[in-house]
Amino acid sequence: MLKVNLEHLIDKVDFKDYEDKVKLINEGINNKSFPGNDYLGWLNYPNNYDKKELNLIKQKARYVRENFEVLVVCGIGGSYLGALAAINALRGLYTDDKLEIIFLGQTFSGSYIAQVLDYLKHKRFAINVISKSGTTTETSISFRLLKKLLETKIGKTNASKAIFATTDKEKGALKQEANKQGYTTFTLPSDIGGRYSVLTAVGLFPIACAGIDVDEMLEGAEEAMKEFDNEDINTNACYQYAVTRDYMYRHKKCVEMFVTYEPQYREIAEWWKQLFGESEGKDGKGLLPASVTFSTDLHSLGQFIQDGSKILFETLLFIKNPMKDVTIPHDEENLDGLNYIENKSLSYVNEKAYLGTLEAHEKDGKVNNVVLELDKLDSHNLGYLFYFFMKACAMSAYLLEVNPFNQPGVEIYKKNMFHLLGKKGY
Ligand code: PA5
């Protein structure tokens, strides 16, 4: 279904050089014998998830859709980016769906938080607070404020029916509070890290609340799981992508630029950036994951990509059939000179922009391009794509000889911040 098109690579990767390494790593992933092996729960999750919990997710999502105007998803990093990516990609940016979804818990910005709280004052809203650790400061602060607002508006008992907590099965402050207040809770399995959690309740509950078919999403992920459970680099497209990234890194590229042609896919890039950036950027190694949305950014970073220093390669996600389309109308006066494309659809124009840009970057700019081609992006295909990237990321990180599942670097700013805030013990 997904085609990894490597024809637009200028530097051809010889997969033969990677055959043995890929086999070894594939075995290490399957046997759980590599560093981080206790965080491989996502690997078989698409066919061994808790069916009872999925039913609860769907049932509570229907309840939220029927009883509230707004769902506030409160989480940060892996605890919100997947849901945001899926909801924007599949519902579009200006949806007329009856349930509005807002994100909070991902910032310390008083200005942003105050605006959201003001907006919510006159809305019937529910909260999905998501935190694996249950102690992430951004999320905890926003949740405390949201909870206060909700309890003031509708009372403590009703508020507890409008709050849904996704967290660890046993541990953490959020789990304790959820138990005490009687919130509905969903579980993030202890062997799945935040950035690999989009296909668990972390992503699936808000996605289901958005009216998106989560069964289809899991089916797509399962299809990818079966397709990429294979050590053969000559046929496994997921590993071909991972190996290409490694090859680029070892041949002096330090940035991978993720390209889409749809504004509603921008957050797929944000999710992808966290996945690869947090999984690989350690021990002084790793490609910097960056992103652009074309054609918008052809009018800004396009210049650099075409003509600037040769530090990057592009990974382009091109979806042939968009969610919606419009046709360019005829204009009698034709002062804008657009009648030459009258009656053409915007998807036709967008595709020509893509083909023209690809040629410009490859032929004139000498920029390597990996093209990921999909016919359309529905919930099935997005589930497939999420899984494709997660598995590619594990292979790619192991090729780089780093643990894909830890993030020691993110603790350092927290320690300093806690010290400055006067937290006990820092
Ligand atoms: O991928 C990760 O592990 C992180 O981005 C976490 O998801 C993020 O820090 C949020 O953590 P938590 O879910 O514990 O609040």
Short mmCIF file of C-alpha atoms and ligand atoms in Angstrom, two decimals:
data_model
loop_
_atom_site.label_atom_id
_atom_site.label_comp_id
_atom_site.label_asym_id
_atom_site.label_seq_id
_atom_site.Cartn_x
_atom_site.Cartn_y
_atom_site.Cartn_z
CA MET A 1 0.00 0.00 0.00
CA LEU A 2 2.80 2.45 0.93
CA LYS A 3 5.46 2.75 -1.72
CA VAL A 4 8.92 3.81 -0.59
CA ASN A 5 10.23 5.25 -3.82
CA LEU A 6 14.03 5.51 -3.80
CA GLU A 7 14.38 6.52 -7.46
CA HIS A 8 14.98 10.12 -6.48
CA LEU A 9 18.05 9.38 -4.39
CA ILE A 10 21.18 10.75 -6.00
CA ASP A 11 23.43 8.68 -3.75
CA LYS A 12 22.33 5.11 -4.32
CA VAL A 13 22.27 2.98 -1.19
CA ASP A 14 23.68 -0.51 -1.57
CA PHE A 15 21.36 -2.62 0.58
CA LYS A 16 23.80 -5.56 0.34
CA ASP A 17 26.16 -3.73 2.72
CA TYR A 18 23.38 -3.66 5.29
CA GLU A 19 21.97 -7.20 4.93
CA ASP A 20 23.78 -8.76 7.90
CA LYS A 21 23.30 -5.81 10.24
CA VAL A 22 19.58 -5.60 9.48
CA LYS A 23 19.14 -9.34 10.08
CA LEU A 24 20.94 -9.10 13.38
CA ILE A 25 18.94 -6.10 14.56
CA ASN A 26 15.65 -7.59 13.38
CA GLU A 27 16.45 -10.66 15.45
CA GLY A 28 17.40 -8.46 18.42
CA ILE A 29 14.08 -6.62 18.18
CA ASN A 30 12.07 -9.85 17.97
CA ASN A 31 14.02 -11.58 20.76
CA LYS A 32 13.97 -8.43 22.86
CA SER A 33 17.70 -8.73 23.41
CA PHE A 34 18.80 -5.15 22.63
CA PRO A 35 19.01 -2.10 24.92
CA GLY A 36 15.57 -0.75 25.74
CA ASN A 37 14.05 -4.21 25.27
CA ASP A 38 11.45 -3.63 27.97
CA TYR A 39 9.86 -0.89 25.83
CA LEU A 40 8.89 -3.03 22.86
CA GLY A 41 5.22 -3.39 23.82
CA TRP A 42 4.15 -1.43 20.72
CA LEU A 43 5.64 -4.07 18.40
CA ASN A 44 2.77 -6.58 18.62
CA TYR A 45 0.21 -4.22 20.12
CA PRO A 46 -2.00 -4.03 16.98
CA ASN A 47 -3.07 -7.61 17.53
CA ASN A 48 -2.64 -8.12 21.25
CA TYR A 49 -4.23 -4.97 22.66
CA ASP A 50 -6.84 -5.24 25.40
CA LYS A 51 -10.15 -5.70 23.50
CA LYS A 52 -12.21 -4.84 26.59
CA GLU A 53 -10.43 -1.54 26.97
CA LEU A 54 -10.96 -0.70 23.30
CA ASN A 55 -14.70 -1.22 23.79
CA LEU A 56 -14.61 1.09 26.80
CA ILE A 57 -12.71 3.68 24.75
CA LYS A 58 -15.37 3.58 22.02
CA GLN A 59 -18.25 3.64 24.51
CA LYS A 60 -16.84 6.63 26.44
CA ALA A 61 -16.01 8.42 23.20
CA ARG A 62 -19.68 8.15 22.17
CA TYR A 63 -20.64 9.51 25.60
CA VAL A 64 -18.31 12.49 25.15
CA ARG A 65 -19.63 13.16 21.63
CA GLU A 66 -23.22 13.07 22.86
CA ASN A 67 -22.81 15.18 25.99
CA PHE A 68 -20.15 17.82 25.43
CA GLU A 69 -19.24 20.63 23.06
CA VAL A 70 -15.50 20.49 23.66
CA LEU A 71 -12.95 17.85 24.65
CA VAL A 72 -9.75 19.24 26.15
CA VAL A 73 -6.83 16.88 25.68
CA CYS A 74 -4.25 17.65 28.35
CA GLY A 75 -0.80 16.14 27.68
CA ILE A 76 2.64 16.82 26.25
CA GLY A 77 5.12 15.10 23.89
CA GLY A 78 4.09 11.53 23.17
CA SER A 79 0.99 12.12 25.25
CA TYR A 80 -0.63 14.45 22.68
CA LEU A 81 1.23 14.68 19.37
CA GLY A 82 -0.17 11.46 17.87
CA ALA A 83 -3.78 12.35 18.60
CA LEU A 84 -3.30 15.89 17.27
CA ALA A 85 -1.65 14.54 14.11
CA ALA A 86 -4.43 12.03 13.47
CA ILE A 87 -7.30 14.39 14.24
CA ASN A 88 -5.98 17.16 11.99
CA ALA A 89 -5.02 14.78 9.19
CA LEU A 90 -8.31 12.91 9.14
CA ARG A 91 -10.85 15.59 10.13
CA GLY A 92 -9.19 18.57 8.49
CA LEU A 93 -8.43 21.93 10.10
CA TYR A 94 -11.87 23.56 9.83
CA THR A 95 -14.18 20.73 10.69
CA ASP A 96 -17.92 21.10 11.20
CA ASP A 97 -17.90 18.08 13.52
CA LYS A 98 -20.07 18.63 16.59
CA LEU A 99 -17.21 18.04 19.05
CA GLU A 100 -14.41 20.56 19.17
CA ILE A 101 -11.04 19.28 20.38
CA ILE A 102 -8.55 21.59 22.10
CA PHE A 103 -5.06 20.76 23.35
CA LEU A 104 -3.58 21.93 26.63
CA GLY A 105 -0.90 20.70 29.03
CA GLN A 106 1.86 21.14 26.45
CA THR A 107 3.10 24.57 27.56
CA PHE A 108 3.90 26.84 30.52
CA SER A 109 2.59 29.83 28.58
CA GLY A 110 0.21 31.68 30.90
CA SER A 111 -1.04 33.61 27.94
CA TYR A 112 -2.06 30.47 26.01
CA ILE A 113 -3.50 28.72 29.06
CA ALA A 114 -5.50 31.80 30.12
CA GLN A 115 -6.96 32.11 26.62
CA VAL A 116 -8.07 28.48 26.63
CA LEU A 117 -9.57 28.76 30.11
CA ASP A 118 -11.46 31.93 29.13
CA TYR A 119 -12.75 30.20 26.02
CA LEU A 120 -13.94 27.21 28.04
CA LYS A 121 -15.84 29.29 30.60
CA HIS A 122 -19.01 29.17 28.51
CA LYS A 123 -18.59 25.71 26.97
CA ARG A 124 -19.73 22.26 28.05
CA PHE A 125 -16.36 20.54 28.18
CA ALA A 126 -14.81 17.21 29.13
CA ILE A 127 -11.14 16.57 29.90
CA ASN A 128 -8.84 13.77 28.82
CA VAL A 129 -5.70 14.12 30.92
CA ILE A 130 -2.87 11.98 29.60
CA SER A 131 0.41 11.32 31.36
CA LYS A 132 2.29 8.08 31.66
CA SER A 133 4.39 9.25 34.58
CA GLY A 134 1.52 11.25 36.03
CA THR A 135 3.99 13.88 37.18
CA THR A 136 4.84 15.94 34.09
CA THR A 137 4.79 19.56 35.25
CA GLU A 138 3.26 21.19 32.15
CA THR A 139 0.41 18.66 32.15
CA SER A 140 -0.13 18.76 35.93
CA ILE A 141 -0.40 22.56 36.04
CA SER A 142 -2.91 22.71 33.17
CA PHE A 143 -4.91 19.84 34.61
CA ARG A 144 -5.11 21.49 38.02
CA LEU A 145 -6.47 24.66 36.38
CA LEU A 146 -8.89 22.81 34.10
CA LYS A 147 -10.21 20.68 36.94
CA LYS A 148 -10.80 23.76 39.09
CA LEU A 149 -12.72 25.46 36.30
CA LEU A 150 -14.82 22.38 35.63
CA GLU A 151 -15.58 21.74 39.29
CA THR A 152 -16.58 25.36 39.77
CA LYS A 153 -18.86 25.19 36.73
CA ILE A 154 -20.61 21.86 37.29
CA GLY A 155 -19.62 20.62 40.75
CA LYS A 156 -17.18 17.95 41.86
CA THR A 157 -19.43 14.93 41.25
CA ASN A 158 -20.38 15.89 37.71
CA ALA A 159 -16.80 16.91 36.99
CA SER A 160 -15.56 13.47 37.93
CA LYS A 161 -17.84 12.02 35.22
CA ALA A 162 -16.39 14.41 32.65
CA ILE A 163 -12.75 13.65 33.36
CA PHE A 164 -10.97 10.75 31.66
CA ALA A 165 -7.43 9.89 32.71
CA THR A 166 -4.96 7.95 30.58
CA THR A 167 -1.97 6.84 32.61
CA ASP A 168 0.02 3.93 33.98
CA LYS A 169 -1.95 0.94 35.24
CA GLU A 170 -0.70 1.24 38.81
CA LYS A 171 1.90 3.95 39.37
CA GLY A 172 1.96 7.72 39.53
CA ALA A 173 0.16 10.70 40.99
CA LEU A 174 -2.47 10.82 38.24
CA LYS A 175 -3.45 7.20 38.78
CA GLN A 176 -3.83 7.87 42.51
CA GLU A 177 -5.99 10.92 41.88
CA ALA A 178 -8.10 9.13 39.26
CA ASN A 179 -8.80 6.31 41.72
CA LYS A 180 -9.64 8.74 44.49
CA GLN A 181 -11.98 10.90 42.39
CA GLY A 182 -13.53 8.02 40.44
CA TYR A 183 -12.44 9.15 36.95
CA THR A 184 -12.70 6.70 34.09
CA THR A 185 -9.15 5.55 33.44
CA PHE A 186 -7.44 4.14 30.38
CA THR A 187 -4.08 2.44 30.50
CA LEU A 188 -0.80 3.15 28.83
CA PRO A 189 1.02 -0.21 29.10
CA SER A 190 4.26 0.04 31.06
CA ASP A 191 6.24 -1.43 28.14
CA ILE A 192 5.27 1.35 25.72
CA GLY A 193 6.95 4.77 25.85
CA GLY A 194 5.09 8.02 25.09
CA ARG A 195 6.31 8.52 21.53
CA TYR A 196 5.36 4.93 20.62
CA SER A 197 1.91 5.20 22.20
CA VAL A 198 -0.33 6.69 19.51
CA LEU A 199 -2.07 3.37 18.86
CA THR A 200 -2.87 2.83 22.56
CA ALA A 201 -5.55 4.63 24.58
CA VAL A 202 -3.21 7.67 24.61
CA GLY A 203 -4.04 8.32 20.96
CA LEU A 204 -7.14 6.21 20.46
CA PHE A 205 -9.46 7.86 23.00
CA PRO A 206 -9.16 11.42 21.68
CA ILE A 207 -9.13 10.08 18.12
CA ALA A 208 -12.35 8.13 18.76
CA CYS A 209 -13.87 11.25 20.36
CA ALA A 210 -13.15 13.01 17.09
CA GLY A 211 -15.45 10.52 15.37
CA ILE A 212 -12.62 8.65 13.67
CA ASP A 213 -12.80 4.88 13.25
CA VAL A 214 -10.16 3.48 15.61
CA ASP A 215 -10.83 -0.13 14.59
CA GLU A 216 -9.75 0.75 11.08
CA MET A 217 -6.68 2.49 12.44
CA LEU A 218 -5.65 -0.62 14.39
CA GLU A 219 -6.34 -2.79 11.34
CA GLY A 220 -4.01 -0.60 9.29
CA ALA A 221 -1.34 -0.89 11.98
CA GLU A 222 -1.80 -4.66 12.04
CA GLU A 223 -1.33 -4.81 8.29
CA ALA A 224 1.94 -2.92 8.64
CA MET A 225 2.98 -5.11 11.57
CA LYS A 226 2.62 -8.24 9.43
CA GLU A 227 4.15 -6.71 6.32
CA PHE A 228 7.27 -5.42 8.08
CA ASP A 229 7.89 -8.46 10.26
CA ASN A 230 10.54 -9.62 7.88
CA GLU A 231 14.33 -9.33 7.91
CA ASP A 232 14.79 -9.08 4.14
CA ILE A 233 16.11 -5.63 3.33
CA ASN A 234 15.38 -6.21 -0.36
CA THR A 235 11.65 -6.42 0.25
CA ASN A 236 11.00 -4.74 3.61
CA ALA A 237 10.16 -1.11 2.73
CA CYS A 238 10.21 -0.07 6.37
CA TYR A 239 13.79 -1.26 6.81
CA GLN A 240 14.76 0.25 3.44
CA TYR A 241 13.68 3.62 4.77
CA ALA A 242 15.63 3.04 8.02
CA VAL A 243 18.75 2.00 6.13
CA THR A 244 18.50 4.98 3.78
CA ARG A 245 18.41 7.31 6.77
CA ASP A 246 21.47 5.60 8.23
CA TYR A 247 23.30 5.81 4.92
CA MET A 248 22.53 9.53 4.63
CA TYR A 249 23.76 10.15 8.17
CA ARG A 250 26.99 8.29 7.51
CA HIS A 251 27.46 10.25 4.27
CA LYS A 252 27.57 13.67 5.87
CA LYS A 253 23.89 14.56 5.94
CA CYS A 254 22.83 15.93 9.29
CA VAL A 255 19.22 16.96 8.63
CA GLU A 256 16.24 14.96 7.39
CA MET A 257 13.59 17.33 6.07
CA PHE A 258 10.09 15.85 6.20
CA VAL A 259 7.93 17.29 3.44
CA THR A 260 4.17 17.26 3.02
CA TYR A 261 1.91 19.13 0.65
CA GLU A 262 -1.14 19.47 2.92
CA PRO A 263 -1.42 21.90 5.88
CA GLN A 264 -3.56 19.32 7.71
CA TYR A 265 -0.60 16.92 7.71
CA ARG A 266 1.70 19.38 9.48
CA GLU A 267 1.24 17.66 12.83
CA ILE A 268 2.15 14.29 11.35
CA ALA A 269 5.51 15.93 10.86
CA GLU A 270 5.51 17.15 14.49
CA TRP A 271 4.78 13.61 15.71
CA TRP A 272 7.46 12.21 13.39
CA LYS A 273 9.99 14.81 14.64
CA GLN A 274 9.47 13.77 18.25
CA LEU A 275 9.64 10.08 17.35
CA PHE A 276 12.97 10.30 15.53
CA GLY A 277 14.46 13.22 17.43
CA GLU A 278 13.91 11.78 20.90
CA SER A 279 14.74 8.23 19.84
CA GLU A 280 17.99 8.97 18.01
CA GLY A 281 19.43 12.26 19.17
CA LYS A 282 21.79 10.98 21.86
CA ASP A 283 25.46 10.18 22.50
CA GLY A 284 26.38 13.07 20.18
CA LYS A 285 24.72 11.32 17.22
CA GLY A 286 21.62 11.43 15.02
CA LEU A 287 19.96 13.24 12.14
CA LEU A 288 18.09 16.40 13.09
CA PRO A 289 14.45 15.83 12.04
CA ALA A 290 13.02 19.01 10.53
CA SER A 291 9.88 19.65 8.50
CA VAL A 292 8.29 21.88 5.91
CA THR A 293 4.85 22.14 4.35
CA PHE A 294 4.90 22.83 0.63
CA SER A 295 4.06 24.80 -1.33
CA THR A 296 3.79 27.24 1.62
CA ASP A 297 7.42 26.82 2.69
CA LEU A 298 8.74 26.89 -0.86
CA HIS A 299 8.35 30.63 -0.31
CA SER A 300 10.60 30.52 2.75
CA LEU A 301 12.88 27.51 3.36
CA GLY A 302 12.52 26.41 -0.26
CA GLN A 303 15.45 28.67 -1.15
CA PHE A 304 17.71 26.97 1.38
CA ILE A 305 16.72 23.47 0.33
CA GLN A 306 17.30 24.28 -3.34
CA ASP A 307 20.47 26.29 -3.04
CA GLY A 308 21.84 26.33 0.49
CA SER A 309 24.48 24.18 2.19
CA LYS A 310 24.17 20.51 1.31
CA ILE A 311 23.46 19.24 4.80
CA LEU A 312 20.05 17.71 4.25
CA PHE A 313 17.99 15.15 2.43
CA GLU A 314 14.22 15.17 2.04
CA THR A 315 11.61 12.58 2.98
CA LEU A 316 8.47 13.42 1.13
CA LEU A 317 5.05 12.12 2.05
CA PHE A 318 2.87 12.46 -1.01
CA ILE A 319 -0.79 11.48 -0.80
CA LYS A 320 -2.33 11.27 -4.25
CA ASN A 321 -6.00 11.85 -3.37
CA PRO A 322 -6.71 14.67 -0.91
CA MET A 323 -9.60 14.68 1.54
CA LYS A 324 -11.38 17.47 -0.37
CA ASP A 325 -10.82 19.38 -3.57
CA VAL A 326 -11.88 22.54 -5.42
CA THR A 327 -11.83 23.57 -9.04
CA ILE A 328 -10.50 26.85 -10.38
CA PRO A 329 -13.42 28.80 -11.89
CA HIS A 330 -13.46 30.66 -15.23
CA ASP A 331 -13.12 34.45 -15.01
CA GLU A 332 -14.31 36.56 -17.95
CA GLU A 333 -11.69 39.29 -17.49
CA ASN A 334 -8.79 36.95 -16.66
CA LEU A 335 -6.77 39.81 -15.15
CA ASP A 336 -4.93 37.31 -12.93
CA GLY A 337 -4.03 35.24 -16.00
CA LEU A 338 -5.32 32.03 -14.47
CA ASN A 339 -7.71 30.95 -17.21
CA TYR A 340 -5.05 28.59 -18.56
CA ILE A 341 -5.81 26.35 -15.60
CA GLU A 342 -9.54 27.03 -15.35
CA ASN A 343 -11.57 23.93 -14.52
CA LYS A 344 -8.47 22.25 -13.12
CA SER A 345 -8.62 20.97 -9.58
CA LEU A 346 -6.30 22.21 -6.86
CA SER A 347 -5.08 18.64 -6.37
CA TYR A 348 -3.93 18.72 -10.00
CA VAL A 349 -2.04 21.98 -9.38
CA ASN A 350 -0.60 20.67 -6.10
CA GLU A 351 0.65 17.53 -7.83
CA LYS A 352 2.36 19.58 -10.52
CA ALA A 353 3.97 21.70 -7.79
CA TYR A 354 5.21 18.49 -6.17
CA LEU A 355 6.60 17.07 -9.42
CA GLY A 356 8.21 20.37 -10.38
CA THR A 357 9.78 20.80 -6.95
CA LEU A 358 11.02 17.23 -6.80
CA GLU A 359 12.79 17.69 -10.12
CA ALA A 360 14.22 21.07 -9.11
CA HIS A 361 15.56 19.75 -5.81
CA GLU A 362 16.92 16.54 -7.27
CA LYS A 363 18.31 17.66 -10.64
CA ASP A 364 19.39 21.24 -9.96
CA GLY A 365 19.74 21.25 -6.19
CA LYS A 366 21.38 17.80 -5.92
CA VAL A 367 19.22 17.03 -2.92
CA ASN A 368 18.48 13.37 -2.19
CA ASN A 369 14.78 12.57 -1.94
CA VAL A 370 12.98 9.60 -0.43
CA VAL A 371 9.36 9.62 -1.62
CA LEU A 372 6.70 7.90 0.46
CA GLU A 373 3.67 7.46 -1.78
CA LEU A 374 0.15 6.71 -0.59
CA ASP A 375 -3.06 6.74 -2.58
CA LYS A 376 -5.11 8.33 0.19
CA LEU A 377 -4.88 9.00 3.91
CA ASP A 378 -7.77 7.42 5.80
CA SER A 379 -7.74 5.97 9.31
CA HIS A 380 -6.56 2.56 8.05
CA ASN A 381 -3.64 4.06 6.14
CA LEU A 382 -2.69 6.40 8.96
CA GLY A 383 -2.54 3.47 11.42
CA TYR A 384 -0.32 1.72 8.90
CA LEU A 385 1.88 4.81 8.52
CA PHE A 386 2.28 5.33 12.28
CA TYR A 387 3.44 1.74 12.64
CA PHE A 388 5.74 2.03 9.62
CA PHE A 389 7.55 5.01 11.20
CA MET A 390 7.78 3.46 14.68
CA LYS A 391 9.35 0.26 13.39
CA ALA A 392 11.64 2.16 11.01
CA CYS A 393 12.71 4.32 13.94
CA ALA A 394 13.65 1.31 16.08
CA MET A 395 15.74 -0.18 13.25
CA SER A 396 17.32 3.18 12.43
CA ALA A 397 18.28 3.90 16.06
CA TYR A 398 19.82 0.44 16.48
CA LEU A 399 21.79 0.96 13.27
CA LEU A 400 23.10 4.10 14.93
CA GLU A 401 23.86 2.08 18.05
CA VAL A 402 21.65 4.10 20.36
CA ASN A 403 18.76 2.97 22.56
CA PRO A 404 15.56 4.08 20.74
CA PHE A 405 13.43 4.05 23.87
CA ASN A 406 15.11 6.26 26.46
CA GLN A 407 15.46 10.05 26.62
CA PRO A 408 18.10 10.87 29.22
CA GLY A 409 18.70 14.32 27.71
CA VAL A 410 15.27 15.68 28.56
CA GLU A 411 15.83 15.36 32.30
CA ILE A 412 18.57 17.98 32.52
CA TYR A 413 16.44 21.06 31.86
CA LYS A 414 13.86 19.74 34.32
CA LYS A 415 16.44 19.49 37.12
CA ASN A 416 17.61 23.05 36.51
CA MET A 417 14.07 24.36 36.29
CA PHE A 418 13.01 22.60 39.49
CA HIS A 419 16.06 24.02 41.25
CA LEU A 420 15.16 27.53 40.07
CA LEU A 421 11.54 27.02 41.11
CA GLY A 422 12.65 25.91 44.57
CA LYS A 423 11.25 22.36 44.39
CA LYS A 424 12.28 20.24 47.36
CA GLY A 425 15.27 17.99 46.65
CA TYR A 426 16.63 20.04 43.70
O1 PA5 B 1 8.02 10.13 24.37
C1 PA5 B 1 8.14 10.39 25.56
O2 PA5 B 1 8.43 9.51 26.38
C2 PA5 B 1 7.90 11.80 26.07
O3 PA5 B 1 7.71 12.71 25.08
C3 PA5 B 1 6.68 11.80 26.96
O4 PA5 B 1 5.59 11.36 26.21
C4 PA5 B 1 6.39 13.18 27.51
O5 PA5 B 1 7.49 13.68 28.20
C5 PA5 B 1 5.17 13.16 28.43
O6 PA5 B 1 5.38 12.29 29.48
P1 PA5 B 1 4.20 11.78 30.39
O7 PA5 B 1 3.25 11.00 29.53
O8 PA5 B 1 4.84 10.93 31.44
O9 PA5 B 1 3.53 13.00 30.97
#
